[in-house]
Short mmCIF file of C-alpha atoms and ligand atoms in Angstrom, two decimals:
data_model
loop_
_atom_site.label_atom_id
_atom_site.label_comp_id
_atom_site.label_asym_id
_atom_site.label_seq_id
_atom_site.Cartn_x
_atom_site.Cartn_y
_atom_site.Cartn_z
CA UNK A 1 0.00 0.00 0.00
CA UNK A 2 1.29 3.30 -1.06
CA UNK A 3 0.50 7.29 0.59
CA UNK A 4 -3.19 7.88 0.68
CA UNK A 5 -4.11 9.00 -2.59
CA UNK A 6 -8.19 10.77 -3.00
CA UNK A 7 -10.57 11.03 -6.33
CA UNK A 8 -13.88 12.59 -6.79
CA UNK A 9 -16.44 13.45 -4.51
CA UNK A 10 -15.71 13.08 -0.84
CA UNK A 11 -17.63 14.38 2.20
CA UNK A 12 -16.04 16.33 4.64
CA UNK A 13 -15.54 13.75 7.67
CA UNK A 14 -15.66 9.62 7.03
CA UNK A 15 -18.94 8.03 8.00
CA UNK A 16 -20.95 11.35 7.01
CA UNK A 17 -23.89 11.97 4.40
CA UNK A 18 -22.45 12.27 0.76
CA UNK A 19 -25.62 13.40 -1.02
CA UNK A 20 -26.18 14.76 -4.51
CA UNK A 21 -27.93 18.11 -5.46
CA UNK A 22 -30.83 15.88 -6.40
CA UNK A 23 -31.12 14.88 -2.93
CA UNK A 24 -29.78 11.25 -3.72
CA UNK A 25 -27.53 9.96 -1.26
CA UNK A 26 -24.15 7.90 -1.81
CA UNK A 27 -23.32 4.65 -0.26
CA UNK A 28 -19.46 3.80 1.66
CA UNK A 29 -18.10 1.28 1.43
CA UNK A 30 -14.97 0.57 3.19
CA UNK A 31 -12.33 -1.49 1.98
CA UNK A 32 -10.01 -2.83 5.22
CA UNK A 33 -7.02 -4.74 5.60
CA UNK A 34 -5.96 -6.95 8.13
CA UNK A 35 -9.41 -6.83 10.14
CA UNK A 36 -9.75 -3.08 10.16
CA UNK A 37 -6.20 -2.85 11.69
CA UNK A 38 -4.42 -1.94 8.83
CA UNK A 39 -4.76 -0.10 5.48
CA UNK A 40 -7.74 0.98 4.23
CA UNK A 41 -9.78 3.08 1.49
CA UNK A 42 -13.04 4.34 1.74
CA UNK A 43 -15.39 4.63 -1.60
CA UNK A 44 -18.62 6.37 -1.93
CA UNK A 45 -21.09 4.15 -4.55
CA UNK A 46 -24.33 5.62 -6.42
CA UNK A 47 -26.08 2.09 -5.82
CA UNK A 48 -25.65 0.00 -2.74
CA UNK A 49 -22.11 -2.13 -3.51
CA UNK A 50 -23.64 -5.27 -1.69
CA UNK A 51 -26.69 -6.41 -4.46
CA UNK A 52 -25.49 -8.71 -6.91
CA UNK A 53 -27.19 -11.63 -7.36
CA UNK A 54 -24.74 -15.06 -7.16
CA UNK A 55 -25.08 -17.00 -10.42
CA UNK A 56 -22.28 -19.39 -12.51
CA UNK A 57 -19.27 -17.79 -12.74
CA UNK A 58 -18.73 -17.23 -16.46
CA UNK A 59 -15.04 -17.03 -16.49
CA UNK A 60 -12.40 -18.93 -14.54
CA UNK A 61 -8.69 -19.98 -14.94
CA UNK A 62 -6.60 -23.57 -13.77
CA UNK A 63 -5.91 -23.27 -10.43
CA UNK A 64 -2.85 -25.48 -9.02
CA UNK A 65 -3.72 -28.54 -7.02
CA UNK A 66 -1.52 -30.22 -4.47
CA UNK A 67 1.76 -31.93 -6.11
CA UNK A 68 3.83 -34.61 -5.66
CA UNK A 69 7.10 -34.32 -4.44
CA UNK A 70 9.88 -35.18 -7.50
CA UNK A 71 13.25 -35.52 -7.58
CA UNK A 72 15.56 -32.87 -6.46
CA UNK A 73 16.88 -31.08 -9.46
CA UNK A 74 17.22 -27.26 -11.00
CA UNK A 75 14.61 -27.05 -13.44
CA UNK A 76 14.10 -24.43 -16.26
CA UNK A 77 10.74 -24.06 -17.74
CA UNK A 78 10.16 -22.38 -21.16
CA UNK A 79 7.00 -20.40 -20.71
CA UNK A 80 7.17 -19.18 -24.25
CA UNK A 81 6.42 -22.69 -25.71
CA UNK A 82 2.65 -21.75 -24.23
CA UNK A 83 0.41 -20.81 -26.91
CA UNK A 84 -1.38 -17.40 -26.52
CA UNK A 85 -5.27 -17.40 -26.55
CA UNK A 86 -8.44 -16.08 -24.93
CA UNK A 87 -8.58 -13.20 -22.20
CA UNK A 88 -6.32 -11.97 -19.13
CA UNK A 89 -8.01 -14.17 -16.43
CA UNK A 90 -9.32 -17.41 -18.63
CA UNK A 91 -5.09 -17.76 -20.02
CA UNK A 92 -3.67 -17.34 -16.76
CA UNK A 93 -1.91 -20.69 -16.61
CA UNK A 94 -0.31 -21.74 -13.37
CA UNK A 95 3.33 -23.04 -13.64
CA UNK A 96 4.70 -23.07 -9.65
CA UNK A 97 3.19 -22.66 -6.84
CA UNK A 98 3.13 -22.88 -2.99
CA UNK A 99 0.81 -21.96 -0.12
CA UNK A 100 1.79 -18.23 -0.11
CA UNK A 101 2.04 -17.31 -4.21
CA UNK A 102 1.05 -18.81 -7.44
CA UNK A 103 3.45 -18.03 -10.38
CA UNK A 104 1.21 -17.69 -13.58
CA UNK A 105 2.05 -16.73 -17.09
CA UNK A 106 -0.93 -15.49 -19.55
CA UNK A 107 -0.36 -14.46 -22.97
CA UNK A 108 -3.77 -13.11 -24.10
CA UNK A 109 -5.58 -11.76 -27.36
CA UNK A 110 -8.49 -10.41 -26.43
CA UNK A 111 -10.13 -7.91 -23.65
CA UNK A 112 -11.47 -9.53 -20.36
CA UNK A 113 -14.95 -10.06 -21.26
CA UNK A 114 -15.89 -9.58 -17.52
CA UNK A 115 -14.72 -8.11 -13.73
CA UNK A 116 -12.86 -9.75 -11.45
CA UNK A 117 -12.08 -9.44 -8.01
CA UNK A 118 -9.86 -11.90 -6.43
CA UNK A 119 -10.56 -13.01 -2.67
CA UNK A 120 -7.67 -15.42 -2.33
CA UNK A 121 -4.74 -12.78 -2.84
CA UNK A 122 -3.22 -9.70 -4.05
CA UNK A 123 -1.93 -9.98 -7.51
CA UNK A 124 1.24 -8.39 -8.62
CA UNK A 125 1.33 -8.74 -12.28
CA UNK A 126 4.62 -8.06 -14.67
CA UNK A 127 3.88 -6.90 -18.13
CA UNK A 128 6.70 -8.30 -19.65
CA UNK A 129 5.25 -7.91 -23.78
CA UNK A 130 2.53 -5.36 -24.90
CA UNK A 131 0.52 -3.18 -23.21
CA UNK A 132 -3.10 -1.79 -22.75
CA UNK A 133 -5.61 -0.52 -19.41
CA UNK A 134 -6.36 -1.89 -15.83
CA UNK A 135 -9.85 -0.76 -15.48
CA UNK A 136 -11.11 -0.85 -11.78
CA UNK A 137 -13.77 0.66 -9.44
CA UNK A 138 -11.26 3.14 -8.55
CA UNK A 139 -10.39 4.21 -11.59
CA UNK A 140 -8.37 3.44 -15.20
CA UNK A 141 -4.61 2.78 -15.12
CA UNK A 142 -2.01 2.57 -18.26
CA UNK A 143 0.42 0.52 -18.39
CA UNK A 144 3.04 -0.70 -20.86
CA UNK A 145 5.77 -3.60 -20.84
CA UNK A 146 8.67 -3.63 -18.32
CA UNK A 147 5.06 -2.70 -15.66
CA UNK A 148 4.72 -3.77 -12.57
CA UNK A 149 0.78 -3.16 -12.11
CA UNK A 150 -0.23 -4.35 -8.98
CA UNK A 151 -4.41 -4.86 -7.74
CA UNK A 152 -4.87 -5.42 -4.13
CA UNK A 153 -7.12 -8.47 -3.17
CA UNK A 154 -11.26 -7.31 -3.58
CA UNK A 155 -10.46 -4.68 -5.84
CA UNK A 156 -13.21 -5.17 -9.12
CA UNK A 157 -11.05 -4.90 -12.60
CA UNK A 158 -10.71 -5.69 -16.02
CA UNK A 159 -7.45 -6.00 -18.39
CA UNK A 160 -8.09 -4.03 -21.89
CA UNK A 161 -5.09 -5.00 -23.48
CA UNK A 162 -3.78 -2.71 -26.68
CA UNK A 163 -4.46 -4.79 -30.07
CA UNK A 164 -1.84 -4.99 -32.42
CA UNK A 165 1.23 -6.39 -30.31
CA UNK A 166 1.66 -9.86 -28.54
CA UNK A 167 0.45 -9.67 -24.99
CA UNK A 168 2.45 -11.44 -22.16
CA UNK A 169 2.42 -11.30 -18.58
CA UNK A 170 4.12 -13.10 -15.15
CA UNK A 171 1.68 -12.91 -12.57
CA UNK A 172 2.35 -13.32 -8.57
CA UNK A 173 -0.76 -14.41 -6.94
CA UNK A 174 0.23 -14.00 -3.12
CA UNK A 175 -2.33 -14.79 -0.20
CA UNK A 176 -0.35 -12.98 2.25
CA UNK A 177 -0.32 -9.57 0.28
CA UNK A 178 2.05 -7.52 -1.15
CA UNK A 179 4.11 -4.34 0.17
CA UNK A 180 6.78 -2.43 0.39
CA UNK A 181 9.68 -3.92 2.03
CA UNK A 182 9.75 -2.14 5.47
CA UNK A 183 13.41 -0.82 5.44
CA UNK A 184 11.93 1.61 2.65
CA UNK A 185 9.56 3.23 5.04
CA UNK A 186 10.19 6.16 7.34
CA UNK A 187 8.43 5.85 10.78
CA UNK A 188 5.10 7.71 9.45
CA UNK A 189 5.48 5.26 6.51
CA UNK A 190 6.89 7.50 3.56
CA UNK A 191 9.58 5.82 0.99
CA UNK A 192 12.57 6.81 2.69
CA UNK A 193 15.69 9.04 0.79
CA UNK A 194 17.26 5.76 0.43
CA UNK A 195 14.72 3.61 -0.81
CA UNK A 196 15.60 2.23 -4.26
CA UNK A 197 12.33 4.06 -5.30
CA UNK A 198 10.04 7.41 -4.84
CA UNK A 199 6.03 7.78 -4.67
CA UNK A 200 6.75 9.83 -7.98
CA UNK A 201 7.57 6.07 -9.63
CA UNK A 202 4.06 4.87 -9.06
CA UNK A 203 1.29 5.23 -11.49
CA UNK A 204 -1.90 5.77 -9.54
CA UNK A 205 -5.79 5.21 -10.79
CA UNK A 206 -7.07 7.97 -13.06
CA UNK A 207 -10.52 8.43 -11.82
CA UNK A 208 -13.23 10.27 -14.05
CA UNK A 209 -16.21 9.19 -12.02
CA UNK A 210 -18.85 5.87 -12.97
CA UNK A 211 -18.38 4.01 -15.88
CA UNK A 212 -20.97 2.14 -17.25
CA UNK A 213 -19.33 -0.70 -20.05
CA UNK A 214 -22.34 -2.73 -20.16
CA UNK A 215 -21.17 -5.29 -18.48
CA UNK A 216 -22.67 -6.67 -14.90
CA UNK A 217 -21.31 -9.61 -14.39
CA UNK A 218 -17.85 -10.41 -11.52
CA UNK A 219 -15.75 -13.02 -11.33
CA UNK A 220 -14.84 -13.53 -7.59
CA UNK A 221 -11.83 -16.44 -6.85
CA UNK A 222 -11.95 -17.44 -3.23
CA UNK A 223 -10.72 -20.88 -1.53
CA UNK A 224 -9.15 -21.99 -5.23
CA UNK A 225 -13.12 -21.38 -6.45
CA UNK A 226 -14.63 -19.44 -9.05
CA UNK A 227 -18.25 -17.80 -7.93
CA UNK A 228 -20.21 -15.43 -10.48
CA UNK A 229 -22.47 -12.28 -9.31
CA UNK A 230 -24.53 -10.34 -11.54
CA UNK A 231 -25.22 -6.69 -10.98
CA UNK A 232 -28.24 -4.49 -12.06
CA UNK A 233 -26.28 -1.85 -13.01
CA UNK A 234 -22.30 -1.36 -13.80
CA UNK A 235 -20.58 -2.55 -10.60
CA UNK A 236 -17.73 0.50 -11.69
CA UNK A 237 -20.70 2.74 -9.83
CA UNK A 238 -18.27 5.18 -7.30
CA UNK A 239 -18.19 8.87 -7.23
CA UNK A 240 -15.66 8.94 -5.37
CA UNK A 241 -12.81 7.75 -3.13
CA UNK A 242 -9.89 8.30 -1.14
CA UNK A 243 -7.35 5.86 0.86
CA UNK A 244 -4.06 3.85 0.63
CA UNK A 245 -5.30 0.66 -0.74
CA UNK A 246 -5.62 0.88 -4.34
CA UNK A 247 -3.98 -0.41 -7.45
CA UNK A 248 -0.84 1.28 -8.95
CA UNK A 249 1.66 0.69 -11.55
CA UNK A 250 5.70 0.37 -10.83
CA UNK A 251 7.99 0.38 -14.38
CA UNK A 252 11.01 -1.60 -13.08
CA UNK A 253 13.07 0.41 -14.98
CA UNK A 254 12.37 3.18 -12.38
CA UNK A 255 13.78 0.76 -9.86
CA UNK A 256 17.35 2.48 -8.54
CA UNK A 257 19.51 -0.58 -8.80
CA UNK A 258 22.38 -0.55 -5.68
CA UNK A 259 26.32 -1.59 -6.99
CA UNK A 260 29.08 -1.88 -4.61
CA UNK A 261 32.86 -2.53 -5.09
CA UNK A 262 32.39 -6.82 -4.20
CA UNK A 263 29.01 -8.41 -5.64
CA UNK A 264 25.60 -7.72 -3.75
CA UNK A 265 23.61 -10.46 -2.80
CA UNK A 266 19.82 -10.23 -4.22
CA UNK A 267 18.49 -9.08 -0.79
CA UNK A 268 20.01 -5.56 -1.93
CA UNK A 269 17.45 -5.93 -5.38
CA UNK A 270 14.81 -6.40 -2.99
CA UNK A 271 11.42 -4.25 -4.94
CA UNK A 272 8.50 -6.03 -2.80
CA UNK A 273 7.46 -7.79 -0.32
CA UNK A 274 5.17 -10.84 -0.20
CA UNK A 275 3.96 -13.48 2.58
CA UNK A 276 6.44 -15.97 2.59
CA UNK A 277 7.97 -14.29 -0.28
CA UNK A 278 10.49 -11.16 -1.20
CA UNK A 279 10.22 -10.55 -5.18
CA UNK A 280 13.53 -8.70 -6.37
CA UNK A 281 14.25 -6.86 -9.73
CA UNK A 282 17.70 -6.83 -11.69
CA UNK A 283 17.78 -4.22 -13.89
CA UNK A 284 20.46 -3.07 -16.68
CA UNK A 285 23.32 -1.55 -14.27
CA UNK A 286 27.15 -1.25 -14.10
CA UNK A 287 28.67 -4.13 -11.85
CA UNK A 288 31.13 -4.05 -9.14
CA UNK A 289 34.32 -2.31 -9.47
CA UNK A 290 36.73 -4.06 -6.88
CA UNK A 291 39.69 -4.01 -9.15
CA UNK A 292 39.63 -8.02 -8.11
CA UNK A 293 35.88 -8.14 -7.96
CA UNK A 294 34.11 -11.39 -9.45
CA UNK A 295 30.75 -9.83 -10.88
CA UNK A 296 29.34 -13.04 -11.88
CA UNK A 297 27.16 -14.20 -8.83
CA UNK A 298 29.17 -16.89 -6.57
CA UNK A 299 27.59 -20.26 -6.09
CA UNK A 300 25.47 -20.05 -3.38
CA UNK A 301 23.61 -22.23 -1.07
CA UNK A 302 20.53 -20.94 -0.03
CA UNK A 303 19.31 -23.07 2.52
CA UNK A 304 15.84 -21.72 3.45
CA UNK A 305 14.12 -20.28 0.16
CA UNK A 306 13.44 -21.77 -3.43
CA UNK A 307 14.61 -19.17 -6.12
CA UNK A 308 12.02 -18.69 -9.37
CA UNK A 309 13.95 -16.14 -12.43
CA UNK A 310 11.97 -15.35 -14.93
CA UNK A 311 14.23 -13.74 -17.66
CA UNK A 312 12.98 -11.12 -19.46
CA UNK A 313 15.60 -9.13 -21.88
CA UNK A 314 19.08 -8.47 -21.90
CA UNK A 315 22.34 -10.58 -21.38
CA UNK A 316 22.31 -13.44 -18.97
CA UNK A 317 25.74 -13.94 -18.56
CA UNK A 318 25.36 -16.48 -15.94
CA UNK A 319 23.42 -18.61 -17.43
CA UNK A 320 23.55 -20.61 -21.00
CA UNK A 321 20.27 -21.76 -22.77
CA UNK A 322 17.83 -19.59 -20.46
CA UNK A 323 16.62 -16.68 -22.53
CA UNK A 324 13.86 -14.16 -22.51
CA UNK A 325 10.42 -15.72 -20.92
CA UNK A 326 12.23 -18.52 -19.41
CA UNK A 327 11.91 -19.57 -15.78
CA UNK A 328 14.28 -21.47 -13.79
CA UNK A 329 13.33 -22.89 -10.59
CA UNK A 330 16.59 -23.82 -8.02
CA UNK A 331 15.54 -25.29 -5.26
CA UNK A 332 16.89 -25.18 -1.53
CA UNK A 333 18.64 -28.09 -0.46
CA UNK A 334 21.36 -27.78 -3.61
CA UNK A 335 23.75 -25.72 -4.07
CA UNK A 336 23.56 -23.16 -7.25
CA UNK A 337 25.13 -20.65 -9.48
CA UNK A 338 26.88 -19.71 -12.86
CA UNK A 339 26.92 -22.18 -15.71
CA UNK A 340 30.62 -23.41 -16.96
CA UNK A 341 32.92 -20.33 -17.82
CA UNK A 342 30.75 -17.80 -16.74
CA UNK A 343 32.09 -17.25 -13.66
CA UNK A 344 35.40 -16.99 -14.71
CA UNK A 345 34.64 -14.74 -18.01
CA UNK A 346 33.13 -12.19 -15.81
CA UNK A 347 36.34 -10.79 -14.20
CA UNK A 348 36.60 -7.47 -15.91
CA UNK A 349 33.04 -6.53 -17.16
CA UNK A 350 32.14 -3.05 -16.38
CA UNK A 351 28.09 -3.92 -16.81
CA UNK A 352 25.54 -5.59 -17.21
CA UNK A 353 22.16 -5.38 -19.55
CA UNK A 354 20.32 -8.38 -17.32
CA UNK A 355 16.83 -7.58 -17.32
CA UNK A 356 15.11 -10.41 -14.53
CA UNK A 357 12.11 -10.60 -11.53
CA UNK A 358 13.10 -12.80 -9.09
CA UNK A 359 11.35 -14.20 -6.39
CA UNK A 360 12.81 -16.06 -3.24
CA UNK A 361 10.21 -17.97 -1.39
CA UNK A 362 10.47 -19.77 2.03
CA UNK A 363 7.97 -23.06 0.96
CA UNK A 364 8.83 -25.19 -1.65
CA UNK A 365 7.56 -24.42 -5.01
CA UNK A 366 5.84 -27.16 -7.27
CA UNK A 367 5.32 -27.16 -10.93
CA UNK A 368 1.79 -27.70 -12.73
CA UNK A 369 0.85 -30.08 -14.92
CA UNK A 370 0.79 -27.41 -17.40
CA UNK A 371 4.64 -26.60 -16.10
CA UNK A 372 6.00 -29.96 -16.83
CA UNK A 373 4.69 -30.04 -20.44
CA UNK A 374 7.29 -27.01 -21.13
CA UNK A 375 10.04 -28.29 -19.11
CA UNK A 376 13.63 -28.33 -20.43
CA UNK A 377 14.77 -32.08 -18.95
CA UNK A 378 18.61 -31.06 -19.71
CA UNK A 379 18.69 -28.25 -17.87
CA UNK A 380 19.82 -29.86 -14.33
CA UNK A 381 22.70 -31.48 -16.14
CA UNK A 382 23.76 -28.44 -18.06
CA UNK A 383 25.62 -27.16 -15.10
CA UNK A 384 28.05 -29.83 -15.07
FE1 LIG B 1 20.54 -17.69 -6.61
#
């Protein structure tokens, strides 16, 4: 959750009468995290938000079941082998998951073709091809590859993508929210001087009032189940809001990337923070300037998390035979780092154009079905 931003008609004091000149009055609705401890927004509605009528939900996506436990191995999975098709929430297709996040990939064609609010998590999507709208109850947001665009749990949306370019996007569903990493935040909870970022960075809702597409009908996920409710009216009904829980965008390119004389571990490309989860960004950046420094990163034994990459652009010089939309997957338990040569080639290199989101999670990660059908079986071995 970012500063508290505000949009459209407000009365003065929270809990008050927001009537219009014609004598209607507006309905709140408050939207609270963490009981009503933490973050909140507060919107005002023209019809009461609580209505809809539950039917079939008309739109759904795979959602990972419980896997076995294989063989202990790096794995690399090559997400652009999936075909593209359909909408933003029906081509979300699972590839590894745990109890805290599910790592999708969707590659649509088309315009969601209805709203969605998801009860199970926040979802922190990465735009890594095309670009288009987030349209939500609090208002429209652009976006455009190399976006973070992130919608907080509840929050009713839509993706309009652009037409005319492939569409592809990583998506982080995590049930224990998403936030900034705490050693960004001054005590009253502004980014600090020294966080890798500003509040100028993120893209906030524009808000022009109630939009009425024609369409009624929401998608809500909750439990790992997909439940339909069908409005009289456009759900997208508020006059107004203000608060700190709302959607925003983040290019990663804005992300201020930290170099030091001897290599950084990833902890220093730390972006956001997840339950059970801290999602890092590497971004094009000159490398360490020890005049004995070893850029490449050192092997490394991470004994608590599994580490996801998902490669997006750039040079990878770590790494042979990974290359833009692929994901690795190294698992705790085994050691891991460069492939053959790369560790010694780096000695010298002034920079680096690796463009990667990374995300180091404390409970094991397990593929999909739909993961294993794009898996590259060599990629284990391709280390020795
Ligand atoms: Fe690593």
């Amino acid at each position: 959750m970012l500063d508290r931003a505000t949009a459209g008609e407000l009365p003065k004091k929270h809990h008050t009468i927001l009537r219009e000149p014609d004598g209607a009055i507006r309905y709140e609705h408050c939207i609270t995290r963490d009981g009503f401890d933490g973050p909140y927004t507060i919107a005002y509605h023209m019809r009461r938000p609580h209505t809809a009528k539950q039917v079939h939900a008309l739109e759904s996506f795979a959602v990972p079941e419980a896997a076995p436990v294989r063989a202990l191995r790096r794995r690399h999975y090559e997400a652009k082998r999936l075909e593209p098709g359909t909408t933003p929430l029906a081509s979300r297709t699972p590839i590894l998951h745990n109890r805290d996040v599910v790592v999708s990939t969707s590659k649509p064609t088309a315009a969601d073709r209805v709203y969605f609010a998801n009860g199970d998590g926040d979802d922190l999507h990465f735009v890594f091809r095309g670009s288009g709208m987030l349209r939500t109850m609090l208002g429209d947001i652009r976006y455009r590859a190399y976006d973070y665009v992130f919608v907080p749990r509840g929050i009713i949306h839509r993706f309009v993508p652009d037409e005319g370019e492939p569409h592809w996007m990583l998506t982080l569903e995590c049930t224990g929210g998403v936030s900034i990493p705490k050693q960004w935040r001054n005590p009253i909870g502004q980014l600090r001087m020294d966080a890798p970022y500003c509040h100028r960075d993120f893209v906030r809702p524009s808000f022009g009032g109630p939009v009425d597409e024609g369409l009624r009908h929401v998608v809500v996920k909750r439990q790992g189940r997909f439940d339909g409710f069908d409005y009289d009216e456009s759900p997208l009904d508020l006059v107004g809001w203000d608060g700190t829980v709302y959607p925003w965008a983040f290019p990663i390119l804005a992300f201020q990337p930290r170099v030091s004389s001897v290599h950084l571990p990833p902890t220093w490309h730390g972006t956001f923070a997840a339950g059970g989860a801290l999602i890092c960004s590497f971004v094009p950046r000159p490398v360490d300037f020890h005049p004995e420094a070893i850029p490449c990163p050192y092997p490394h034994s991470s004994v608590d998390v599994d580490e996801l990459i998902f490669y997006c652009d750039g040079n990878f010089t770590s790494r042979r035979g990974v290359g833009p939309g692929s994901i690795s997957h190294h698992p705790a338990g085994i050691p891991h780092g460069p492939h053959p040569g790369a560790y010694e080639n780096s000695i010298g290199a002034k920079a680096t154009t690796e463009l990667a989101v990374m995300l180091d999670c404390y409970l094991p990660l397990h593929p999909t079905p739909e993961a294993l059908a794009i898996e590259d079986a060599a990629y284990h071995e391709s280390f020795r």
